[in-house]
């Protein structure tokens, strides 16, 4: 599988991962989609499959889960944890909630920052985690990440001051020197050459696959995303620079007094730590000791000063790292989460912790790291091998026991109270007087001499691989490791003089002050003896294992194919050894003989009862076990299951997947049924509410209608007695529904009021009133001067003021026409000026009765020149000005063009009256009279079309017609 690039293999819910030592294109978006929501065995083995299984278990069953990644240093644990995080981030938050996106981004970016400050190049691995990391990701009930928490374990801080040959210090030092800008390095008093700094000088020339310059920029960007302020980022790099400068301090003795040879470096350190030079120098060269009430400054020897300086450098870096982790936790912790409102908060834990290590020189750190791996292996054995076999026996399932190596004996060798190596080391550290590492080794030989997994040169004198008074060997589950006791006592005590703590607490930089809270204690205050480094680590490991044991575990077991980091080489012996000590063969045997899934009958029924009619919605069988049997038999799975006392055991994953598919299908139907019922309920509620609203609306409308009618009746009460018959009364605003009714009511009222007004008018005035109304209907809005304000006389020629000389000759002619044509009423008469088709302008008179229109010549005793029967009249045309032009249109196209004029008064407008009387007469006769108001006026003279336009002339005394190419122009006076 390795040669074909298939680096993942399944053993049940354990993924075995081979480090390919090359980039594989199997982690893209398309690959994520292939594993999203799929069951464990549906797709080829992959990290994404185990991540999805853990996520589904957490979401489906509301169970806290964890993914434990283990293996040797350089087997690919950190990369595996990053891909798992990437997968979880990719499949969550489909709704793109901003807060969830923020949390996801910070969780992903935190890896980059922690790797810079906690990882280093070792002989085994270019990006080796030199600290342990356990990350909890909190999810809400919808399965979206809402926060998290990171625990860090035992940073290998001794790497700050010394590294093994071929190795480097933490990445952060090299990244700052290679990636920092010239201005930044100047402000930190640094130069790009790493070999100039004694702490990191050995690793300066070593080649590393990590691009320090590019990584520096990535880390700075990640810190901004996470929420580090600019001044905090600046402080981080000031601390890193301080450590580099501390390493370059040179101590010597002048007589009995210790001195610092390069005093300029002290002022640089003081500047970076925001404190005073003399305080830094005093902390480095003296130790303040309280004896009773007295306080004395004790001078360091050169050796003590160097030890104090190194301890200070290690402590600063460790505090910095812990502060970064705490800062990230503050940003991503779940805030204001109330389970009653938001539902259950579930967790997926991801453990990426240092792997088993065997170096040429193994010290206290390797001892702690390997003890940690023993604890994790013990957890694996407990959960996967021991508990599983015990459960089969407890449940009464037929089972043949499979032997495996239980490493509990090694764990006890290290951590047992009073007898273990850690207990012996703590006792040695607490002894009064000078205690050496050799004395500690002697105590180990005395107390553990007979233990099968412990040996030393004193116990095995012939074993020349062990040095006298220096080495001891532990037979770990992963192989034998020789530890050098040199430095064990110092590293376990982890002594840091109080002077340094007070120095840092008194810094004017608030970030530094926050990192050293215990510095506020005065010199004479007595504090409890702090726990040793080994005991602190042991306690954190026990807490970690307890935390993991409370969750549903999924395992990623990482294996190195070779020690040369080669993508082609498969070292069979090396791989066989790892497979053996990881317990994978026993794991395979237990899995093959055992069952893939087990669940209590109650929980199994709760999940799958809907897929059988015998169990849905509730069963009536004697017990849950009988109901589960019935359900399984319904679907024909009885050959693939076993029934325990309290649990059902399913052998193959395929059966479980089939049950899940059936469950998913039925869930759709149940959801549709629930939706149907709920929608029906909502519809009925909506119907009732709508019906109630409509009833209220109906009564309210009725009330509004009645209120409006009553208000109208109140306002128009006694309207007959009002002077203006209620014209001044304001109508109330009607409801919307009565707007058309109001229009009709107002019409009725106006007609009634008009009737009342007309009734009060004398009968002889009525014809004139009708004529004025008719004129208004036709001319209002088209012509300004209608003449409504004056009395309409009608027969103006018969009136003396208009025609004093010739009135006597007109009346006999009118009487004669009455006798001859038998008309009843005179409608209108007036003197006019007319123009004919021969362009001849003459003064004439028109006399209109209810039967004819007569054109008369006043100069010839009002002799009738032309008679036009009214039935032959089809329309009138007048202009829109103040002139008196009128054109009578006839059926035979022999239109009469005239301009009215009056002698007394001369500016009297009679056009409105003429139009009104004719329109009123035609209306009574039920005939149509077309009246058009235009300028110019269109007309027809004996069939020839022409126009008459009106022009105003200032010097004109009387209206007069003139010829124009398109017809005629009526010139009227302008004043």
mmCIF file with all atom_site columns, N, CA and C in Angstrom, residues 64-125:
data_model
loop_
_atom_site.group_PDB
_atom_site.id
_atom_site.type_symbol
_atom_site.label_atom_id
_atom_site.label_alt_id
_atom_site.label_comp_id
_atom_site.label_asym_id
_atom_site.label_entity_id
_atom_site.label_seq_id
_atom_site.pdbx_PDB_ins_code
_atom_site.Cartn_x
_atom_site.Cartn_y
_atom_site.Cartn_z
_atom_site.occupancy
_atom_site.B_iso_or_equiv
_atom_site.pdbx_formal_charge
_atom_site.auth_seq_id
_atom_site.auth_comp_id
_atom_site.auth_asym_id
_atom_site.auth_atom_id
_atom_site.pdbx_PDB_model_num
ATOM 1   N N  . UNK A 1 64  ? -19.367 13.338 23.397 1.00 0.00 ? 64  UNK A N  1
ATOM 2   C CA . UNK A 1 64  ? -18.044 13.942 23.248 1.00 0.00 ? 64  UNK A CA 1
ATOM 3   C C  . UNK A 1 64  ? -17.101 12.893 22.659 1.00 0.00 ? 64  UNK A C  1
ATOM 4   N N  . UNK A 1 65  ? -16.343 13.278 21.643 1.00 0.00 ? 65  UNK A N  1
ATOM 5   C CA . UNK A 1 65  ? -15.419 12.336 21.013 1.00 0.00 ? 65  UNK A CA 1
ATOM 6   C C  . UNK A 1 65  ? -14.001 12.915 21.055 1.00 0.00 ? 65  UNK A C  1
ATOM 7   N N  . UNK A 1 66  ? -13.025 12.055 20.824 1.00 0.00 ? 66  UNK A N  1
ATOM 8   C CA . UNK A 1 66  ? -11.653 12.562 20.721 1.00 0.00 ? 66  UNK A CA 1
ATOM 9   C C  . UNK A 1 66  ? -10.879 11.744 19.698 1.00 0.00 ? 66  UNK A C  1
ATOM 10  N N  . UNK A 1 67  ? -9.916  12.397 19.070 1.00 0.00 ? 67  UNK A N  1
ATOM 11  C CA . UNK A 1 67  ? -9.047  11.726 18.099 1.00 0.00 ? 67  UNK A CA 1
ATOM 12  C C  . UNK A 1 67  ? -7.639  11.761 18.680 1.00 0.00 ? 67  UNK A C  1
ATOM 13  N N  . UNK A 1 68  ? -7.121  10.571 19.015 1.00 0.00 ? 68  UNK A N  1
ATOM 14  C CA . UNK A 1 68  ? -5.792  10.468 19.627 1.00 0.00 ? 68  UNK A CA 1
ATOM 15  C C  . UNK A 1 68  ? -4.795  10.112 18.529 1.00 0.00 ? 68  UNK A C  1
ATOM 16  N N  . UNK A 1 69  ? -3.824  11.010 18.317 1.00 0.00 ? 69  UNK A N  1
ATOM 17  C CA . UNK A 1 69  ? -2.815  10.792 17.275 1.00 0.00 ? 69  UNK A CA 1
ATOM 18  C C  . UNK A 1 69  ? -1.511  10.422 17.982 1.00 0.00 ? 69  UNK A C  1
ATOM 19  N N  . UNK A 1 70  ? -0.988  9.229  17.691 1.00 0.00 ? 70  UNK A N  1
ATOM 20  C CA . UNK A 1 70  ? 0.230   8.799  18.386 1.00 0.00 ? 70  UNK A CA 1
ATOM 21  C C  . UNK A 1 70  ? 1.213   8.205  17.387 1.00 0.00 ? 70  UNK A C  1
ATOM 22  N N  . UNK A 1 71  ? 2.440   8.073  17.833 1.00 0.00 ? 71  UNK A N  1
ATOM 23  C CA . UNK A 1 71  ? 3.494   7.531  16.972 1.00 0.00 ? 71  UNK A CA 1
ATOM 24  C C  . UNK A 1 71  ? 4.822   8.167  17.331 1.00 0.00 ? 71  UNK A C  1
ATOM 25  N N  . UNK A 1 72  ? 5.890   7.680  16.696 1.00 0.00 ? 72  UNK A N  1
ATOM 26  C CA . UNK A 1 72  ? 7.226   8.191  16.987 1.00 0.00 ? 72  UNK A CA 1
ATOM 27  C C  . UNK A 1 72  ? 7.396   9.631  16.511 1.00 0.00 ? 72  UNK A C  1
ATOM 28  N N  . UNK A 1 73  ? 8.454   10.246 16.986 1.00 0.00 ? 73  UNK A N  1
ATOM 29  C CA . UNK A 1 73  ? 8.799   11.578 16.490 1.00 0.00 ? 73  UNK A CA 1
ATOM 30  C C  . UNK A 1 73  ? 9.112   11.481 14.992 1.00 0.00 ? 73  UNK A C  1
ATOM 31  N N  . UNK A 1 74  ? 8.439   12.320 14.196 1.00 0.00 ? 74  UNK A N  1
ATOM 32  C CA . UNK A 1 74  ? 8.670   12.321 12.746 1.00 0.00 ? 74  UNK A CA 1
ATOM 33  C C  . UNK A 1 74  ? 7.765   11.381 11.979 1.00 0.00 ? 74  UNK A C  1
ATOM 34  N N  . UNK A 1 75  ? 6.744   10.803 12.664 1.00 0.00 ? 75  UNK A N  1
ATOM 35  C CA . UNK A 1 75  ? 5.844   9.868  11.960 1.00 0.00 ? 75  UNK A CA 1
ATOM 36  C C  . UNK A 1 75  ? 4.681   10.589 11.290 1.00 0.00 ? 75  UNK A C  1
ATOM 37  N N  . UNK A 1 76  ? 4.541   11.911 11.514 1.00 0.00 ? 76  UNK A N  1
ATOM 38  C CA . UNK A 1 76  ? 3.504   12.686 10.803 1.00 0.00 ? 76  UNK A CA 1
ATOM 39  C C  . UNK A 1 76  ? 2.297   13.052 11.655 1.00 0.00 ? 76  UNK A C  1
ATOM 40  N N  . UNK A 1 77  ? 2.468   13.147 12.986 1.00 0.00 ? 77  UNK A N  1
ATOM 41  C CA . UNK A 1 77  ? 1.335   13.412 13.880 1.00 0.00 ? 77  UNK A CA 1
ATOM 42  C C  . UNK A 1 77  ? 0.793   14.837 13.712 1.00 0.00 ? 77  UNK A C  1
ATOM 43  N N  . UNK A 1 78  ? 1.712   15.804 13.676 1.00 0.00 ? 78  UNK A N  1
ATOM 44  C CA . UNK A 1 78  ? 1.283   17.213 13.581 1.00 0.00 ? 78  UNK A CA 1
ATOM 45  C C  . UNK A 1 78  ? 0.557   17.460 12.264 1.00 0.00 ? 78  UNK A C  1
ATOM 46  N N  . UNK A 1 79  ? 1.085   16.907 11.158 1.00 0.00 ? 79  UNK A N  1
ATOM 47  C CA . UNK A 1 79  ? 0.419   17.067 9.854  1.00 0.00 ? 79  UNK A CA 1
ATOM 48  C C  . UNK A 1 79  ? -0.978  16.449 9.894  1.00 0.00 ? 79  UNK A C  1
ATOM 49  N N  . UNK A 1 80  ? -1.083  15.256 10.523 1.00 0.00 ? 80  UNK A N  1
ATOM 50  C CA . UNK A 1 80  ? -2.392  14.583 10.621 1.00 0.00 ? 80  UNK A CA 1
ATOM 51  C C  . UNK A 1 80  ? -3.381  15.468 11.377 1.00 0.00 ? 80  UNK A C  1
ATOM 52  N N  . UNK A 1 81  ? -2.935  16.080 12.478 1.00 0.00 ? 81  UNK A N  1
ATOM 53  C CA . UNK A 1 81  ? -3.848  16.928 13.265 1.00 0.00 ? 81  UNK A CA 1
ATOM 54  C C  . UNK A 1 81  ? -4.304  18.132 12.450 1.00 0.00 ? 81  UNK A C  1
ATOM 55  N N  . UNK A 1 82  ? -3.399  18.675 11.611 1.00 0.00 ? 82  UNK A N  1
ATOM 56  C CA . UNK A 1 82  ? -3.765  19.839 10.790 1.00 0.00 ? 82  UNK A CA 1
ATOM 57  C C  . UNK A 1 82  ? -4.813  19.464 9.742  1.00 0.00 ? 82  UNK A C  1
ATOM 58  N N  . UNK A 1 83  ? -4.657  18.282 9.119  1.00 0.00 ? 83  UNK A N  1
ATOM 59  C CA . UNK A 1 83  ? -5.634  17.849 8.112  1.00 0.00 ? 83  UNK A CA 1
ATOM 60  C C  . UNK A 1 83  ? -6.998  17.568 8.752  1.00 0.00 ? 83  UNK A C  1
ATOM 61  N N  . UNK A 1 84  ? -6.987  17.028 9.969  1.00 0.00 ? 84  UNK A N  1
ATOM 62  C CA . UNK A 1 84  ? -8.257  16.772 10.674 1.00 0.00 ? 84  UNK A CA 1
ATOM 63  C C  . UNK A 1 84  ? -8.960  18.103 10.961 1.00 0.00 ? 84  UNK A C  1
ATOM 64  N N  . UNK A 1 85  ? -8.195  19.077 11.415 1.00 0.00 ? 85  UNK A N  1
ATOM 65  C CA . UNK A 1 85  ? -8.770  20.405 11.684 1.00 0.00 ? 85  UNK A CA 1
ATOM 66  C C  . UNK A 1 85  ? -9.314  21.032 10.398 1.00 0.00 ? 85  UNK A C  1
ATOM 67  N N  . UNK A 1 86  ? -8.541  20.879 9.321  1.00 0.00 ? 86  UNK A N  1
ATOM 68  C CA . UNK A 1 86  ? -8.938  21.436 8.017  1.00 0.00 ? 86  UNK A CA 1
ATOM 69  C C  . UNK A 1 86  ? -10.263 20.815 7.571  1.00 0.00 ? 86  UNK A C  1
ATOM 70  N N  . UNK A 1 87  ? -10.406 19.502 7.776  1.00 0.00 ? 87  UNK A N  1
ATOM 71  C CA . UNK A 1 87  ? -11.630 18.807 7.354  1.00 0.00 ? 87  UNK A CA 1
ATOM 72  C C  . UNK A 1 87  ? -12.834 19.293 8.162  1.00 0.00 ? 87  UNK A C  1
ATOM 73  N N  . UNK A 1 88  ? -12.669 19.372 9.484  1.00 0.00 ? 88  UNK A N  1
ATOM 74  C CA . UNK A 1 88  ? -13.782 19.792 10.345 1.00 0.00 ? 88  UNK A CA 1
ATOM 75  C C  . UNK A 1 88  ? -14.203 21.223 9.988  1.00 0.00 ? 88  UNK A C  1
ATOM 76  N N  . UNK A 1 89  ? -13.216 22.068 9.702  1.00 0.00 ? 89  UNK A N  1
ATOM 77  C CA . UNK A 1 89  ? -13.528 23.457 9.321  1.00 0.00 ? 89  UNK A CA 1
ATOM 78  C C  . UNK A 1 89  ? -14.292 23.496 8.000  1.00 0.00 ? 89  UNK A C  1
ATOM 79  N N  . UNK A 1 90  ? -13.929 22.596 7.068  1.00 0.00 ? 90  UNK A N  1
ATOM 80  C CA . UNK A 1 90  ? -14.536 22.622 5.722  1.00 0.00 ? 90  UNK A CA 1
ATOM 81  C C  . UNK A 1 90  ? -15.982 22.145 5.728  1.00 0.00 ? 90  UNK A C  1
ATOM 82  N N  . UNK A 1 91  ? -16.327 21.193 6.615  1.00 0.00 ? 91  UNK A N  1
ATOM 83  C CA . UNK A 1 91  ? -17.683 20.601 6.532  1.00 0.00 ? 91  UNK A CA 1
ATOM 84  C C  . UNK A 1 91  ? -18.686 21.294 7.443  1.00 0.00 ? 91  UNK A C  1
ATOM 85  N N  . UNK A 1 92  ? -18.234 22.243 8.273  1.00 0.00 ? 92  UNK A N  1
ATOM 86  C CA . UNK A 1 92  ? -19.164 22.901 9.194  1.00 0.00 ? 92  UNK A CA 1
ATOM 87  C C  . UNK A 1 92  ? -19.561 24.281 8.703  1.00 0.00 ? 92  UNK A C  1
ATOM 88  N N  . UNK A 1 93  ? -20.583 24.827 9.383  1.00 0.00 ? 93  UNK A N  1
ATOM 89  C CA . UNK A 1 93  ? -21.077 26.190 9.122  1.00 0.00 ? 93  UNK A CA 1
ATOM 90  C C  . UNK A 1 93  ? -21.559 26.416 7.691  1.00 0.00 ? 93  UNK A C  1
ATOM 91  N N  . UNK A 1 94  ? -22.505 25.581 7.194  1.00 0.00 ? 94  UNK A N  1
ATOM 92  C CA . UNK A 1 94  ? -23.035 25.840 5.849  1.00 0.00 ? 94  UNK A CA 1
ATOM 93  C C  . UNK A 1 94  ? -23.768 27.181 5.762  1.00 0.00 ? 94  UNK A C  1
ATOM 94  N N  . UNK A 1 95  ? -24.259 27.671 6.907  1.00 0.00 ? 95  UNK A N  1
ATOM 95  C CA . UNK A 1 95  ? -24.992 28.953 6.906  1.00 0.00 ? 95  UNK A CA 1
ATOM 96  C C  . UNK A 1 95  ? -24.101 30.169 6.912  1.00 0.00 ? 95  UNK A C  1
ATOM 97  N N  . UNK A 1 96  ? -22.753 29.938 6.926  1.00 0.00 ? 96  UNK A N  1
ATOM 98  C CA . UNK A 1 96  ? -21.772 31.044 6.885  1.00 0.00 ? 96  UNK A CA 1
ATOM 99  C C  . UNK A 1 96  ? -22.007 32.080 7.992  1.00 0.00 ? 96  UNK A C  1
ATOM 100 N N  . UNK A 1 97  ? -22.254 31.600 9.212  1.00 0.00 ? 97  UNK A N  1
ATOM 101 C CA . UNK A 1 97  ? -22.389 32.532 10.336 1.00 0.00 ? 97  UNK A CA 1
ATOM 102 C C  . UNK A 1 97  ? -21.024 33.146 10.648 1.00 0.00 ? 97  UNK A C  1
ATOM 103 N N  . UNK A 1 98  ? -21.000 34.454 10.821 1.00 0.00 ? 98  UNK A N  1
ATOM 104 C CA . UNK A 1 98  ? -19.727 35.181 10.965 1.00 0.00 ? 98  UNK A CA 1
ATOM 105 C C  . UNK A 1 98  ? -18.943 34.724 12.187 1.00 0.00 ? 98  UNK A C  1
ATOM 106 N N  . UNK A 1 99  ? -19.621 34.524 13.323 1.00 0.00 ? 99  UNK A N  1
ATOM 107 C CA . UNK A 1 99  ? -18.930 34.144 14.560 1.00 0.00 ? 99  UNK A CA 1
ATOM 108 C C  . UNK A 1 99  ? -18.286 32.771 14.415 1.00 0.00 ? 99  UNK A C  1
ATOM 109 N N  . UNK A 1 100 ? -18.996 31.837 13.753 1.00 0.00 ? 100 UNK A N  1
ATOM 110 C CA . UNK A 1 100 ? -18.458 30.489 13.539 1.00 0.00 ? 100 UNK A CA 1
ATOM 111 C C  . UNK A 1 100 ? -17.247 30.550 12.615 1.00 0.00 ? 100 UNK A C  1
ATOM 112 N N  . UNK A 1 101 ? -17.325 31.367 11.555 1.00 0.00 ? 101 UNK A N  1
ATOM 113 C CA . UNK A 1 101 ? -16.193 31.529 10.632 1.00 0.00 ? 101 UNK A CA 1
ATOM 114 C C  . UNK A 1 101 ? -14.974 32.094 11.375 1.00 0.00 ? 101 UNK A C  1
ATOM 115 N N  . UNK A 1 102 ? -15.229 33.033 12.296 1.00 0.00 ? 102 UNK A N  1
ATOM 116 C CA . UNK A 1 102 ? -14.137 33.631 13.077 1.00 0.00 ? 102 UNK A CA 1
ATOM 117 C C  . UNK A 1 102 ? -13.450 32.560 13.924 1.00 0.00 ? 102 UNK A C  1
ATOM 118 N N  . UNK A 1 103 ? -14.251 31.736 14.616 1.00 0.00 ? 103 UNK A N  1
ATOM 119 C CA . UNK A 1 103 ? -13.696 30.685 15.482 1.00 0.00 ? 103 UNK A CA 1
ATOM 120 C C  . UNK A 1 103 ? -12.894 29.693 14.653 1.00 0.00 ? 103 UNK A C  1
ATOM 121 N N  . UNK A 1 104 ? -13.466 29.273 13.497 1.00 0.00 ? 104 UNK A N  1
ATOM 122 C CA . UNK A 1 104 ? -12.774 28.315 12.622 1.00 0.00 ? 104 UNK A CA 1
ATOM 123 C C  . UNK A 1 104 ? -11.432 28.879 12.165 1.00 0.00 ? 104 UNK A C  1
ATOM 124 N N  . UNK A 1 105 ? -11.442 30.141 11.771 1.00 0.00 ? 105 UNK A N  1
ATOM 125 C CA . UNK A 1 105 ? -10.225 30.783 11.272 1.00 0.00 ? 105 UNK A CA 1
ATOM 126 C C  . UNK A 1 105 ? -9.149  30.810 12.350 1.00 0.00 ? 105 UNK A C  1
ATOM 127 N N  . UNK A 1 106 ? -9.555  31.150 13.578 1.00 0.00 ? 106 UNK A N  1
ATOM 128 C CA . UNK A 1 106 ? -8.587  31.236 14.682 1.00 0.00 ? 106 UNK A CA 1
ATOM 129 C C  . UNK A 1 106 ? -8.046  29.845 15.018 1.00 0.00 ? 106 UNK A C  1
ATOM 130 N N  . UNK A 1 107 ? -8.932  28.830 15.036 1.00 0.00 ? 107 UNK A N  1
ATOM 131 C CA . UNK A 1 107 ? -8.482  27.463 15.333 1.00 0.00 ? 107 UNK A CA 1
ATOM 132 C C  . UNK A 1 107 ? -7.421  27.007 14.329 1.00 0.00 ? 107 UNK A C  1
ATOM 133 N N  . UNK A 1 108 ? -7.657  27.331 13.032 1.00 0.00 ? 108 UNK A N  1
ATOM 134 C CA . UNK A 1 108 ? -6.705  26.928 11.987 1.00 0.00 ? 108 UNK A CA 1
ATOM 135 C C  . UNK A 1 108 ? -5.407  27.746 12.080 1.00 0.00 ? 108 UNK A C  1
ATOM 136 N N  . UNK A 1 109 ? -5.535  29.055 12.337 1.00 0.00 ? 109 UNK A N  1
ATOM 137 C CA . UNK A 1 109 ? -4.353  29.922 12.388 1.00 0.00 ? 109 UNK A CA 1
ATOM 138 C C  . UNK A 1 109 ? -3.501  29.650 13.633 1.00 0.00 ? 109 UNK A C  1
ATOM 139 N N  . UNK A 1 110 ? -4.136  29.151 14.712 1.00 0.00 ? 110 UNK A N  1
ATOM 140 C CA . UNK A 1 110 ? -3.386  28.927 15.956 1.00 0.00 ? 110 UNK A CA 1
ATOM 141 C C  . UNK A 1 110 ? -2.273  27.893 15.744 1.00 0.00 ? 110 UNK A C  1
ATOM 142 N N  . UNK A 1 111 ? -2.489  26.925 14.843 1.00 0.00 ? 111 UNK A N  1
ATOM 143 C CA . UNK A 1 111 ? -1.456  25.913 14.547 1.00 0.00 ? 111 UNK A CA 1
ATOM 144 C C  . UNK A 1 111 ? -0.158  26.571 14.113 1.00 0.00 ? 111 UNK A C  1
ATOM 145 N N  . UNK A 1 112 ? -0.300  27.533 13.209 1.00 0.00 ? 112 UNK A N  1
ATOM 146 C CA . UNK A 1 112 ? 0.865   28.218 12.620 1.00 0.00 ? 112 UNK A CA 1
ATOM 147 C C  . UNK A 1 112 ? 1.687   28.909 13.714 1.00 0.00 ? 112 UNK A C  1
ATOM 148 N N  . UNK A 1 113 ? 0.996   29.592 14.647 1.00 0.00 ? 113 UNK A N  1
ATOM 149 C CA . UNK A 1 113 ? 1.685   30.341 15.714 1.00 0.00 ? 113 UNK A CA 1
ATOM 150 C C  . UNK A 1 113 ? 2.344   29.375 16.696 1.00 0.00 ? 113 UNK A C  1
ATOM 151 N N  . UNK A 1 114 ? 1.596   28.336 17.105 1.00 0.00 ? 114 UNK A N  1
ATOM 152 C CA . UNK A 1 114 ? 2.139   27.393 18.096 1.00 0.00 ? 114 UNK A CA 1
ATOM 153 C C  . UNK A 1 114 ? 3.329   26.622 17.529 1.00 0.00 ? 114 UNK A C  1
ATOM 154 N N  . UNK A 1 115 ? 3.279   26.298 16.231 1.00 0.00 ? 115 UNK A N  1
ATOM 155 C CA . UNK A 1 115 ? 4.417   25.593 15.614 1.00 0.00 ? 115 UNK A CA 1
ATOM 156 C C  . UNK A 1 115 ? 5.669   26.478 15.613 1.00 0.00 ? 115 UNK A C  1
ATOM 157 N N  . UNK A 1 116 ? 5.504   27.766 15.361 1.00 0.00 ? 116 UNK A N  1
ATOM 158 C CA . UNK A 1 116 ? 6.663   28.672 15.318 1.00 0.00 ? 116 UNK A CA 1
ATOM 159 C C  . UNK A 1 116 ? 7.374   28.722 16.669 1.00 0.00 ? 116 UNK A C  1
ATOM 160 N N  . UNK A 1 117 ? 6.600   28.747 17.757 1.00 0.00 ? 117 UNK A N  1
ATOM 161 C CA . UNK A 1 117 ? 7.197   28.916 19.083 1.00 0.00 ? 117 UNK A CA 1
ATOM 162 C C  . UNK A 1 117 ? 7.409   27.594 19.824 1.00 0.00 ? 117 UNK A C  1
ATOM 163 N N  . UNK A 1 118 ? 6.794   26.495 19.329 1.00 0.00 ? 118 UNK A N  1
ATOM 164 C CA . UNK A 1 118 ? 6.897   25.227 20.057 1.00 0.00 ? 118 UNK A CA 1
ATOM 165 C C  . UNK A 1 118 ? 7.528   24.098 19.273 1.00 0.00 ? 118 UNK A C  1
ATOM 166 N N  . UNK A 1 119 ? 7.845   24.309 17.993 1.00 0.00 ? 119 UNK A N  1
ATOM 167 C CA . UNK A 1 119 ? 8.437   23.250 17.180 1.00 0.00 ? 119 UNK A CA 1
ATOM 168 C C  . UNK A 1 119 ? 9.892   23.588 16.829 1.00 0.00 ? 119 UNK A C  1
ATOM 169 N N  . UNK A 1 120 ? 10.642  22.542 16.555 1.00 0.00 ? 120 UNK A N  1
ATOM 170 C CA . UNK A 1 120 ? 12.056  22.742 16.197 1.00 0.00 ? 120 UNK A CA 1
ATOM 171 C C  . UNK A 1 120 ? 12.503  21.621 15.273 1.00 0.00 ? 120 UNK A C  1
ATOM 172 N N  . UNK A 1 121 ? 13.660  21.840 14.600 1.00 0.00 ? 121 UNK A N  1
ATOM 173 C CA . UNK A 1 121 ? 14.246  20.780 13.774 1.00 0.00 ? 121 UNK A CA 1
ATOM 174 C C  . UNK A 1 121 ? 15.044  19.846 14.688 1.00 0.00 ? 121 UNK A C  1
ATOM 175 N N  . UNK A 1 122 ? 14.706  18.532 14.595 1.00 0.00 ? 122 UNK A N  1
ATOM 176 C CA . UNK A 1 122 ? 15.509  17.528 15.309 1.00 0.00 ? 122 UNK A CA 1
ATOM 177 C C  . UNK A 1 122 ? 16.156  16.630 14.257 1.00 0.00 ? 122 UNK A C  1
ATOM 178 N N  . UNK A 1 123 ? 16.934  15.677 14.709 1.00 0.00 ? 123 UNK A N  1
ATOM 179 C CA . UNK A 1 123 ? 17.566  14.744 13.767 1.00 0.00 ? 123 UNK A CA 1
ATOM 180 C C  . UNK A 1 123 ? 16.535  13.854 13.088 1.00 0.00 ? 123 UNK A C  1
ATOM 181 N N  . UNK A 1 124 ? 15.361  13.751 13.699 1.00 0.00 ? 124 UNK A N  1
ATOM 182 C CA . UNK A 1 124 ? 14.333  12.862 13.142 1.00 0.00 ? 124 UNK A CA 1
ATOM 183 C C  . UNK A 1 124 ? 13.310  13.590 12.274 1.00 0.00 ? 124 UNK A C  1
ATOM 184 N N  . UNK A 1 125 ? 13.199  14.889 12.496 1.00 0.00 ? 125 UNK A N  1
ATOM 185 C CA . UNK A 1 125 ? 12.035  15.571 11.932 1.00 0.00 ? 125 UNK A CA 1
ATOM 186 C C  . UNK A 1 125 ? 12.346  17.068 11.839 1.00 0.00 ? 125 UNK A C  1
#
